[in-house]
Amino acid sequence: MEQHVYPPAAQARIQGMEAYQALCAEAEADHASYWARLAREFLSWQTPFTKSLNDSEAPFFKWFEDGKLNASYNCLDRHVQAGKGERTAIIFETDGGESRKVSYAELLALVCQMANGLKSRGIKKGDRVVIYMPMSVEGVAAMQACARIGATHSVVFGGFSAQSLRDRINDAGAVALITADEQMRGGKALALKGIVDEALDGGVCPTLKDVIVYRRTGGAVGWVEGRDLWLHELLQGASSICEPEWVEAEHPLFLLYTSGSTGKPKGVQHSTGGYLLHAALTTSWTFDLQDSDIFWCTADIGWVTGHSYITYGPLALGGTEIVFEGVPTYPDAARFWQMIAKHKVTIFYTAPTAIRSLIKAAETNDAVHPKHHDLSSLRLLGSVGEPINPAAWEWYFQNVGGGRCPIVDTFWQTETGGHMITPLPGVTPMVPGSCTLPFPGITAAIVDEMGNDVPNGTGGILVVKKPWPAMIRTIWGDPERFKKSYYPEELKGYYLAGDGAIRSADRGYFTITGRIDDVLNVSGHRMGTMEIESALVAHTELVAEAAVVGRPDDLTGEAICAFVVLKRARPTGEEAKAIAKELRDWVAKEIGPIAKPKEIRFGDNLPKTRSGKIMRRLLRSLAKNEPVTQDISTLENPAILEQLAQAN
Ligand code: PRX
């Protein structure tokens, strides 16, 4: 297939391929000094560091360890002190379409009040605070307030169930939880506090003392005296001045739970100094954020994208950004285009799933096509979370970007803290579907199972050879799992991303070919197949056994397909439909609606080897409705394939 190559932007922070190569060469020559230079340039340090990288306890790397700083100071105070207090930090738009502006001075005052409120409850440096909030100024401020006092935040996406919330509170040993009465999404009020109450019911979270509730809608909520308190009451009389707690660079800024291939979600632990450096640096170099820009990242603060490119990166640079409460399809599927026109957004960062669903909407209803809106303010587009297929890339480029805005297809992960492989706007000619070249200083490479480099044009395992400042520090409470998951012995001390990739023979551009473990990517959300299987078998009344695989899906990238053996006879027809619905709802309750299987098939058994191992590769073929071409000589029960090949 002939590949189109699109030129980079004429102007941007890093200007031209030579400048890019010079940065790569600087990093190559002296990795530690390169990152130290940037950490001094991009961050304000209360105590300057003298050491850059400490690799004496690899893979538990430390960066800038004798330096002290505060993330909230870097995101707020320093801009106010530089006379930028009146600048708009956040343009907040509600689900219903009202908007308001919050200046840096106002945001700083709110964050300080919240920080003082938290302190008045005895919350201090090193404590963990769970944040279960809607997209809001208060949500961002809650994260910043934790950072200000040195408390480690752990944001849980508002779509996760009571069970998932409870597990995360307990794993982190959180002392407080910040939530809202309800969240507004697509014109509907959804309970948050109600889910919190369910999660905490029966005293199952012994470390948790306080539940602080932001009044968003005024809807009715249950109340537990002595545990629950209103945010506005906590803020009443709280001073809007709060001296930041200066923390060591390695101090954990946050935990963020994400799915792995085995077991429960893992608490990815990030540092303060290294993480903040990369959030700021990538916002500058990849997004070219300038004072004149209106930046909009559509992610939720419950995901890492919202951490790095809403709460930390743009604010660290003193930028102006949109925070959006609602969904892309309400009141209709033109919401993004209408908002870009209304706020004169210049840089727009979203996920391929959103683009694909908006393409579909525009194809079925011309009224929601972006062409009806003035999108001329845009100058740069971004994509994140999953591979963007070339057709969606082209549509995004032509119909949203008007054929003039580069697209930065940013590959990264919860664990990496910020962009790892991405085009840079003034530098990289773009090939749709490829995330192109590593960010300067990121030693991404493709290797075989023994850690040996493979030639361009040959697929392999994506690794990062040298540590980088924003990398995951450990899995909270489980350093062994950290080592095993990311630094397997056979890979020569390289970081294992968990993705397959290939570099093009001509340009050496990277294309991500998908996960190499049992992790699915559904609408840009990471889901472990084992987690969904555990949720299914937790329905002990109905389910005897379950196996979950992914299959390609035009809209969501991958779709979840579950094969289930019931404790009763295999159902068919209407009964099968009813049980499938019950199980889908069950998974939504156990994990959250994003984990609902798209399809459930019932069998008398699952395809197993004679030693009893489920043959998942066969299930993947069945899920795709493909004929099974694999070797099935080790299969114990070949007859089962025919049964499982049929949808209910
Ligand atoms: O498989 C890759 C995919 O998303 C995974 C990381 O998911 P998560 O930790 O939830 O973070 C998502 C937001 C950074 C990766 O292992 N992924 C992410 N970005 C891309 C991608 N796959 C292809 N292209 C991308 N640009």
XYZ file of C-alpha atoms and ligand atoms in Angstrom:
674
model
C 0.000 0.000 0.000
C 1.327 3.418 -0.878
C 1.985 5.519 2.194
C 1.186 9.184 2.401
C 3.734 11.304 4.170
C 2.581 14.606 5.614
C 4.974 17.473 6.348
C 5.527 18.713 9.907
C 4.356 22.171 11.013
C 6.481 25.039 9.773
C 6.989 26.484 13.246
C 7.195 24.860 16.646
C 9.239 24.732 19.832
C 11.731 22.217 18.477
C 12.568 23.458 15.036
C 13.523 20.930 12.414
C 14.952 17.431 12.250
C 18.468 18.675 12.922
C 17.448 20.235 16.225
C 15.721 16.960 17.146
C 18.810 14.962 16.275
C 21.002 17.337 18.268
C 18.837 16.697 21.359
C 19.013 12.943 20.797
C 22.797 13.198 20.446
C 23.056 15.251 23.633
C 21.091 12.578 25.506
C 23.116 9.791 23.939
C 26.408 11.437 24.946
C 25.417 11.964 28.588
C 21.963 10.711 29.520
C 22.033 11.886 33.147
C 23.299 15.392 32.335
C 20.762 15.831 29.548
C 17.852 15.146 31.881
C 19.435 17.243 34.629
C 19.691 20.217 32.280
C 16.003 19.938 31.405
C 14.961 19.443 35.040
C 16.689 22.734 35.890
C 15.168 24.532 32.904
C 11.589 23.353 33.281
C 11.077 23.108 37.029
C 11.550 25.439 39.992
C 13.437 23.743 42.816
C 13.325 24.861 46.419
C 16.497 22.862 47.037
C 18.443 22.338 43.823
C 19.547 18.765 43.200
C 23.172 17.806 42.744
C 22.599 14.209 41.610
C 20.753 13.294 38.434
C 20.300 9.524 38.035
C 20.954 7.007 40.796
C 20.926 3.511 39.317
C 22.584 1.720 42.203
C 19.399 -0.194 43.032
C 18.206 -0.854 39.487
C 15.469 -1.266 38.423
C 14.423 0.977 41.303
C 15.858 4.103 39.734
C 16.009 7.475 41.433
C 16.220 10.853 39.772
C 17.272 14.227 41.217
C 16.978 12.616 44.651
C 18.629 15.298 46.780
C 16.478 18.066 45.282
C 13.267 19.377 46.829
C 10.279 20.902 45.103
C 6.500 21.068 45.152
C 4.328 20.192 42.151
C 1.565 22.637 43.021
C 4.091 25.463 43.476
C 5.389 24.685 39.999
C 1.889 24.649 38.514
C 0.490 27.730 40.275
C 2.580 29.944 42.567
C 5.428 30.530 40.203
C 3.112 31.877 37.507
C 1.316 34.143 39.962
C 4.662 35.383 41.281
C 5.713 36.108 37.706
C 2.719 38.447 37.304
C 0.492 35.970 35.454
C -2.130 35.701 38.217
C -4.897 37.163 36.027
C -4.228 34.731 33.202
C -6.906 32.127 32.661
C -5.750 28.724 33.860
C -8.940 26.784 33.243
C -11.986 27.332 31.086
C -14.508 24.979 32.612
C -17.519 23.882 30.576
C -20.356 21.954 32.168
C -22.241 19.075 30.630
C -25.120 21.484 30.025
C -22.941 24.011 28.147
C -22.280 26.783 30.660
C -18.719 27.902 30.949
C -16.610 29.891 33.370
C -13.015 30.971 33.578
C -10.702 30.441 36.506
C -7.520 32.504 36.702
C -4.211 31.289 38.064
C -4.671 33.469 41.167
C -8.155 32.017 41.764
C -7.007 28.455 41.244
C -4.094 28.975 43.617
C -6.457 30.351 46.271
C -8.827 27.399 45.890
C -5.985 24.871 46.019
C -4.576 26.533 49.150
C -7.971 26.508 50.830
C -8.439 22.842 50.023
C -4.910 22.086 51.202
C -5.635 23.857 54.485
C -8.918 21.977 54.744
C -7.117 18.661 54.314
C -4.518 19.698 56.872
C -7.261 20.603 59.336
C -8.390 16.967 59.117
C -4.917 15.815 60.062
C -3.968 14.747 56.554
C -0.248 15.106 56.021
C 2.730 14.324 53.841
C 2.830 10.680 52.779
C -0.867 9.977 53.458
C -2.869 8.577 50.559
C -6.033 10.356 49.455
C -8.446 8.802 46.978
C -10.161 11.197 44.580
C -13.417 9.978 43.003
C -14.643 13.097 41.289
C -16.367 14.305 38.166
C -14.445 16.396 35.657
C -14.396 19.745 37.421
C -12.206 22.587 38.582
C -12.577 21.077 42.046
C -11.309 17.713 40.803
C -8.141 19.277 39.414
C -7.815 21.431 42.544
C -8.167 18.380 44.798
C -5.215 16.739 43.065
C -3.187 19.928 43.320
C -4.146 20.341 46.987
C -2.844 16.852 47.784
C 0.378 17.679 45.960
C 0.631 20.900 47.908
C 0.707 19.161 51.287
C 2.706 16.164 50.086
C -0.230 13.733 50.285
C -0.152 11.088 47.545
C -3.340 11.141 45.474
C -4.944 8.149 43.886
C -7.637 9.174 41.433
C -10.262 6.560 40.639
C -12.211 7.079 37.419
C -15.867 7.935 38.161
C -17.018 5.014 35.980
C -15.537 2.378 38.280
C -17.843 0.347 40.496
C -18.120 0.334 44.293
C -16.136 -2.901 44.384
C -13.282 -1.448 42.301
C -13.268 1.708 44.410
C -13.146 -0.326 47.631
C -10.220 -2.425 46.356
C -8.269 0.699 45.422
C -8.932 2.427 48.760
C -7.741 -0.630 50.635
C -4.726 -1.369 48.481
C -3.519 2.209 48.958
C -4.485 2.344 52.642
C -6.120 5.708 51.982
C -7.050 7.939 54.932
C -9.474 10.200 53.070
C -11.647 10.240 49.993
C -12.778 13.284 48.031
C -15.922 12.837 45.974
C -19.038 14.660 44.748
C -22.727 14.175 45.346
C -23.369 13.379 41.689
C -21.796 13.801 38.296
C -23.507 15.127 35.195
C -22.929 13.172 32.010
C -25.044 13.416 28.900
C -27.839 15.284 30.658
C -28.152 12.719 33.424
C -27.126 12.976 37.052
C -25.211 9.895 38.138
C -24.566 9.059 41.758
C -20.994 9.213 42.969
C -21.594 9.549 46.704
C -24.052 6.641 46.512
C -21.325 4.430 45.048
C -18.907 5.623 47.729
C -21.438 4.678 50.433
C -21.802 1.239 48.879
C -18.021 0.839 48.709
C -17.606 1.722 52.381
C -20.659 -0.102 53.662
C -19.936 -2.353 56.625
C -16.675 -0.710 57.640
C -14.695 -2.580 54.996
C -12.145 0.214 54.522
C -10.616 0.496 57.978
C -7.957 3.113 57.152
C -10.430 5.600 55.695
C -11.503 8.323 58.118
C -12.941 11.181 56.066
C -15.251 11.430 53.077
C -15.228 14.970 51.705
C -18.131 15.739 49.394
C -18.189 18.431 46.724
C -21.748 19.612 46.080
C -22.071 19.501 42.305
C -25.785 18.974 41.665
C -27.441 19.303 45.070
C -29.059 15.897 44.601
C -30.020 13.910 47.680
C -27.223 11.921 49.299
C -26.911 9.522 52.195
C -24.865 10.829 55.100
C -22.721 9.152 57.721
C -22.159 11.511 60.636
C -18.574 11.712 61.763
C -17.284 10.383 58.453
C -18.820 12.637 55.780
C -18.250 16.366 55.439
C -19.130 18.894 52.804
C -16.258 20.412 50.880
C -17.812 23.889 51.035
C -18.021 23.666 54.818
C -14.431 22.521 55.022
C -13.392 25.501 52.883
C -15.372 28.030 54.930
C -12.897 30.096 56.838
C -9.944 28.119 55.453
C -7.123 30.462 54.566
C -6.274 30.928 50.910
C -2.613 30.940 51.783
C -0.848 27.648 52.333
C 2.894 27.272 52.338
C 3.745 24.339 50.056
C 5.294 21.251 51.606
C 8.695 20.909 49.948
C 9.157 17.254 49.140
C 12.076 15.194 47.882
C 12.035 14.678 44.126
C 11.328 10.978 44.660
C 8.340 11.601 46.935
C 5.298 9.773 45.476
C 3.104 12.381 43.825
C 0.426 9.874 42.944
C -0.703 6.302 42.531
C -2.817 5.349 39.576
C -4.266 1.882 39.275
C -4.078 0.144 35.940
C -4.678 -3.347 34.635
C -1.989 -5.913 34.123
C -2.085 -9.379 32.665
C -2.486 -11.102 36.007
C -4.173 -10.415 39.292
C -5.773 -7.270 40.548
C -5.070 -3.809 39.106
C -1.705 -2.500 40.166
C -1.000 0.847 41.802
C 1.511 2.535 39.521
C 3.610 4.847 41.704
C 4.957 8.074 40.236
C 7.531 10.470 41.617
C 7.226 14.238 41.985
C 10.335 15.606 40.231
C 10.859 13.219 37.361
C 7.169 12.906 36.590
C 6.506 16.637 36.611
C 9.526 17.271 34.411
C 8.224 14.967 31.689
C 4.649 16.253 31.930
C 5.917 19.822 31.436
C 8.554 18.970 28.850
C 6.264 16.930 26.609
C 3.533 19.568 26.861
C 6.098 22.013 25.555
C 7.805 19.958 22.865
C 5.001 17.678 21.642
C 2.154 20.164 21.970
C 4.232 23.289 21.494
C 2.043 24.971 24.129
C 2.408 28.770 23.996
C 0.771 31.563 26.003
C -1.508 32.314 23.052
C -2.926 28.784 22.964
C -6.176 27.305 24.193
C -5.341 23.706 24.942
C -7.933 20.969 25.213
C -7.231 17.426 26.294
C -10.550 15.555 26.350
C -9.386 12.809 28.732
C -10.821 12.321 32.200
C -8.642 13.060 35.227
C -9.296 9.432 36.204
C -6.767 8.308 33.568
C -3.096 9.084 33.219
C -3.741 11.311 30.205
C -5.824 13.578 32.426
C -3.052 13.634 35.032
C -0.239 14.569 32.665
C -2.108 16.744 30.181
C -4.794 18.388 32.328
C -3.701 18.563 35.951
C 0.060 18.860 35.604
C 1.642 19.537 32.169
C -0.331 22.550 30.889
C -0.469 24.178 34.330
C 3.268 23.668 34.899
C 3.794 25.758 31.761
C 1.259 28.424 32.755
C -1.019 27.556 29.832
C -4.762 28.004 29.364
C -6.796 24.832 29.067
C -10.331 23.533 28.807
C -11.779 21.218 31.433
C -14.944 19.572 30.140
C -17.484 17.851 32.325
C -19.574 16.145 29.686
C -19.437 13.615 26.876
C -18.727 14.005 23.125
C -22.242 12.981 22.113
C -24.359 15.327 24.196
C -26.485 17.212 23.286
C -25.343 15.734 19.991
C -22.226 14.359 18.327
C -21.141 17.858 17.257
C -20.310 18.820 20.841
C -16.526 18.752 20.350
C -16.701 20.830 17.153
C -19.088 23.306 18.730
C -16.794 23.692 21.746
C -13.656 24.095 19.639
C -15.391 26.935 17.774
C -16.812 28.504 20.937
C -13.561 28.581 22.888
C -11.243 29.002 19.885
C -9.297 25.912 20.823
C -5.865 25.792 19.172
C -4.532 22.409 20.343
C -6.892 19.452 20.580
C -5.957 16.066 22.057
C -8.345 13.127 21.984
C -8.577 9.345 21.502
C -9.049 7.343 18.291
C -12.226 5.762 19.691
C -13.812 9.179 20.050
C -12.769 10.085 16.512
C -14.142 6.839 15.077
C -17.472 7.235 16.829
C -17.759 10.851 15.648
C -16.939 9.794 12.075
C -19.742 7.267 12.259
C -22.112 9.853 13.705
C -21.263 12.357 10.945
C -21.757 9.703 8.288
C -25.218 8.876 9.525
C -26.253 12.445 10.342
C -24.675 15.215 8.301
C -25.844 17.854 10.791
C -23.126 16.787 13.249
C -20.299 16.883 10.689
C -17.424 19.158 11.737
C -17.712 21.140 8.485
C -20.646 23.076 9.969
C -18.356 24.623 12.605
C -15.566 27.137 12.385
C -12.532 25.112 13.403
C -10.017 27.579 11.976
C -8.518 28.289 15.410
C -6.968 24.790 15.514
C -3.277 24.463 14.763
C -2.319 21.090 16.228
C -4.138 17.807 16.846
C -3.208 14.856 19.029
C -4.203 11.235 19.433
C -3.628 8.904 22.373
C -4.547 5.628 23.980
C -4.588 3.124 21.149
C -3.397 2.770 17.584
C -5.119 5.198 15.242
C -6.060 3.487 11.996
C -4.973 5.380 8.856
C -8.576 6.005 7.716
C -9.472 7.691 11.021
C -6.182 9.626 10.891
C -6.984 10.971 7.415
C -10.496 11.966 8.417
C -9.229 13.723 11.549
C -6.543 15.483 9.529
C -8.873 16.648 6.742
C -12.183 17.276 8.476
C -11.056 18.525 11.872
C -7.611 19.875 11.089
C -8.629 21.348 7.729
C -5.605 19.673 6.135
C -3.268 22.127 7.898
C -2.794 20.799 11.431
C -0.181 18.164 12.192
C -1.367 15.166 14.221
C 0.834 13.992 17.063
C 0.088 10.285 17.536
C 1.491 9.918 21.029
C 2.412 6.459 22.260
C 2.812 6.114 26.017
C 1.400 4.362 29.079
C 0.264 4.911 32.647
C 3.694 3.640 33.669
C 5.700 5.992 31.449
C 4.237 9.222 32.864
C 4.254 11.022 29.518
C 4.871 10.668 25.779
C 7.485 8.114 24.722
C 7.193 7.844 20.955
C 5.547 10.682 19.051
C 5.946 13.069 16.161
C 7.030 16.569 17.182
C 5.176 19.324 15.326
C 8.127 21.268 13.890
C 10.179 18.173 13.249
C 8.625 14.937 12.106
C 7.038 14.153 8.734
C 3.979 12.089 9.588
C 2.842 8.729 8.298
C -0.757 7.916 9.320
C -0.880 5.006 11.747
C 2.705 5.416 12.935
C 3.741 7.097 16.169
C 7.047 7.782 14.337
C 10.135 8.446 16.498
C 11.114 8.413 20.176
C 10.919 11.577 22.221
C 14.479 12.924 22.633
C 16.161 11.053 25.485
C 13.804 8.068 25.332
C 15.770 5.020 24.215
C 12.897 3.033 22.701
C 13.920 -0.043 20.750
C 12.541 -3.285 19.358
C 14.100 -6.532 20.481
C 13.505 -10.277 20.369
C 12.681 -12.454 23.379
C 16.287 -12.453 24.518
C 16.633 -8.691 24.348
C 18.613 -8.590 21.098
C 17.872 -5.772 18.669
C 15.908 -6.791 15.609
C 16.445 -5.074 12.248
C 13.986 -2.486 10.981
C 11.108 -4.106 9.144
C 11.034 -6.996 11.637
C 8.451 -6.972 14.394
C 9.378 -7.564 18.018
C 8.985 -6.470 21.605
C 8.973 -2.791 22.474
C 11.471 -1.897 25.214
C 13.124 1.212 26.610
C 16.799 0.630 27.157
C 17.669 3.359 29.635
C 15.647 4.667 32.579
C 13.954 8.050 32.179
C 12.825 10.521 34.860
C 9.033 10.015 34.569
C 9.072 6.247 34.694
C 7.021 4.203 37.164
C 8.943 3.824 40.438
C 7.270 0.701 41.722
C 3.928 -0.991 42.096
C 2.509 0.226 45.381
C 3.151 -2.397 48.034
C 4.499 -4.948 45.571
C 8.081 -4.280 44.421
C 8.492 -7.898 43.302
C 5.575 -7.601 40.917
C 7.113 -4.376 39.602
C 10.368 -6.168 38.797
C 8.657 -9.152 37.267
C 6.244 -7.119 35.149
C 8.641 -4.520 33.767
C 12.157 -5.877 34.136
C 12.072 -9.585 33.269
C 15.537 -11.105 33.574
C 15.953 -12.186 29.980
C 15.582 -8.634 28.675
C 18.997 -7.332 29.733
C 17.678 -4.713 32.124
C 15.414 -3.045 29.568
C 11.959 -1.719 30.477
C 9.283 -3.965 28.972
C 6.345 -1.918 27.720
C 4.080 -4.894 27.047
C 3.455 -3.880 23.438
C 4.636 -5.340 20.177
C 6.013 -2.951 17.577
C 7.767 -2.738 14.243
C 10.025 -0.064 12.735
C 9.666 0.781 9.079
C 12.539 -0.239 6.845
C 12.841 3.205 5.248
C 12.424 5.764 8.039
C 12.806 3.660 11.153
C 9.339 4.820 12.228
C 7.631 2.873 15.000
C 4.194 1.341 14.596
C 2.604 -0.256 17.635
C 1.129 -3.644 16.770
C -0.764 -4.205 20.034
C -0.279 -5.751 23.448
C 1.777 -8.899 23.779
C 0.193 -9.861 27.102
C -3.360 -10.571 28.217
C -4.281 -6.916 28.368
C -7.031 -5.570 26.118
C -7.491 -2.039 24.915
C -11.185 -1.258 24.672
C -12.001 2.305 23.623
C -8.536 3.297 24.807
C -9.166 1.787 28.247
C -6.866 -0.884 29.513
C -8.527 -4.059 30.765
C -6.945 -7.270 31.971
C -8.642 -10.416 30.649
C -7.965 -12.128 34.001
C -9.763 -9.351 35.854
C -12.890 -9.858 33.762
C -12.616 -13.623 34.161
C -12.368 -13.236 37.940
C -15.420 -10.996 37.904
C -17.385 -13.581 35.912
C -16.471 -16.547 38.112
C -17.299 -14.459 41.173
C -20.912 -15.075 40.116
C -20.683 -18.360 41.957
C -24.330 -19.243 41.555
C -24.185 -19.303 37.758
C -20.638 -19.512 36.478
C -18.355 -22.529 36.606
C -15.593 -21.284 34.350
C -14.849 -18.349 32.073
C -12.225 -17.301 29.546
C -11.995 -13.811 28.088
C -10.284 -12.737 24.880
C -10.264 -9.643 22.700
C -11.271 -9.348 19.078
C -10.817 -6.423 16.704
C -13.703 -3.945 16.661
C -14.205 -1.128 14.169
C -15.373 1.315 16.791
C -13.747 0.406 20.083
C -10.447 -0.957 18.741
C -10.881 -4.185 20.634
C -14.037 -5.768 21.999
C -14.343 -8.109 24.966
C -15.566 -11.600 24.164
C -16.233 -14.040 27.021
C -16.615 -17.810 26.796
C -18.538 -19.100 29.764
C -19.331 -22.521 31.167
C -22.340 -22.406 33.445
C -23.088 -24.537 36.476
C -26.276 -25.543 34.721
C -26.910 -26.944 31.235
C -25.729 -24.809 28.341
C -28.536 -22.327 27.567
C -29.753 -21.486 24.080
C -32.127 -18.968 22.498
C -33.925 -16.512 24.753
C -32.554 -18.074 27.900
C -28.975 -17.627 26.677
C -29.714 -13.973 25.918
C -31.177 -13.375 29.358
C -28.252 -15.012 31.163
C -25.741 -13.141 28.992
C -27.430 -9.889 29.987
C -27.345 -10.812 33.642
C -23.639 -11.595 33.425
C -22.833 -8.400 31.544
C -24.612 -6.368 34.229
C -22.781 -8.357 36.862
C -19.394 -7.440 35.362
C -20.460 -3.795 35.239
C -21.226 -4.001 38.934
C -18.018 -5.823 39.792
C -15.622 -3.649 37.770
C -17.482 -0.918 35.895
C -19.477 -0.570 32.660
C -16.272 -0.288 30.586
C -15.504 -3.936 31.375
C -18.821 -5.345 30.093
C -18.203 -8.097 27.538
C -19.605 -7.218 24.142
C -20.359 -10.868 23.519
C -20.805 -13.878 25.775
C -20.842 -17.402 24.344
C -21.804 -20.453 26.343
C -20.220 -23.877 26.068
C -20.348 -27.217 27.851
C -16.636 -26.767 28.319
C -13.674 -24.692 27.116
C -11.012 -25.854 24.682
C -8.215 -27.303 26.825
C -4.983 -29.150 26.399
C -4.670 -32.565 27.996
C -2.908 -30.910 30.891
C -5.966 -28.709 31.407
C -4.675 -25.409 30.027
C -7.230 -23.251 28.217
C -6.151 -22.685 24.603
C -6.777 -19.000 24.296
C -5.423 -18.632 20.804
C -8.225 -20.898 19.606
C -10.735 -18.763 21.470
C -9.328 -15.669 19.751
C -9.997 -17.239 16.346
C -13.483 -18.255 17.409
C -14.218 -14.763 18.717
C -13.230 -13.317 15.343
C -15.481 -15.874 13.651
C -12.461 -17.185 11.802
C -11.915 -20.819 10.986
C -9.494 -22.439 13.414
C -6.311 -23.082 11.459
C -4.003 -23.681 14.401
C -2.645 -27.059 15.357
C -5.240 -28.690 17.574
C -3.491 -32.010 18.097
C -2.965 -31.258 21.799
C -6.609 -30.349 22.268
C -8.444 -32.641 24.670
C -11.956 -31.951 23.403
C -12.001 -30.808 19.738
C -15.773 -31.120 19.486
C -16.166 -28.076 21.707
C -14.879 -25.778 18.958
C -17.957 -26.205 16.849
C -20.199 -25.376 19.786
C -18.253 -22.227 20.701
C -18.075 -21.051 17.102
C -21.735 -20.155 17.274
C -22.939 -16.895 18.640
C -25.954 -17.146 20.938
O -1.065 -0.625 24.077
C -0.624 0.697 24.207
C -1.808 1.637 24.056
O -2.292 1.861 25.369
C -1.462 1.194 26.330
C -1.328 2.034 27.579
O -2.567 2.205 28.172
P -2.747 3.157 29.419
O -1.710 2.825 30.433
O -4.157 3.054 29.830
O -2.423 4.588 28.894
C -3.209 5.138 27.877
C -2.851 6.594 27.689
C -1.413 6.876 27.562
C -0.159 0.975 25.625
O 0.578 -0.073 26.203
N -1.453 2.925 23.438
C -1.386 4.127 24.042
N -1.116 5.092 23.141
C -0.997 4.497 21.945
C -1.199 3.109 22.130
N -1.121 2.235 21.117
C -0.831 2.726 19.899
N -0.636 4.039 19.640
C -0.708 4.955 20.621
N -0.532 6.245 20.344
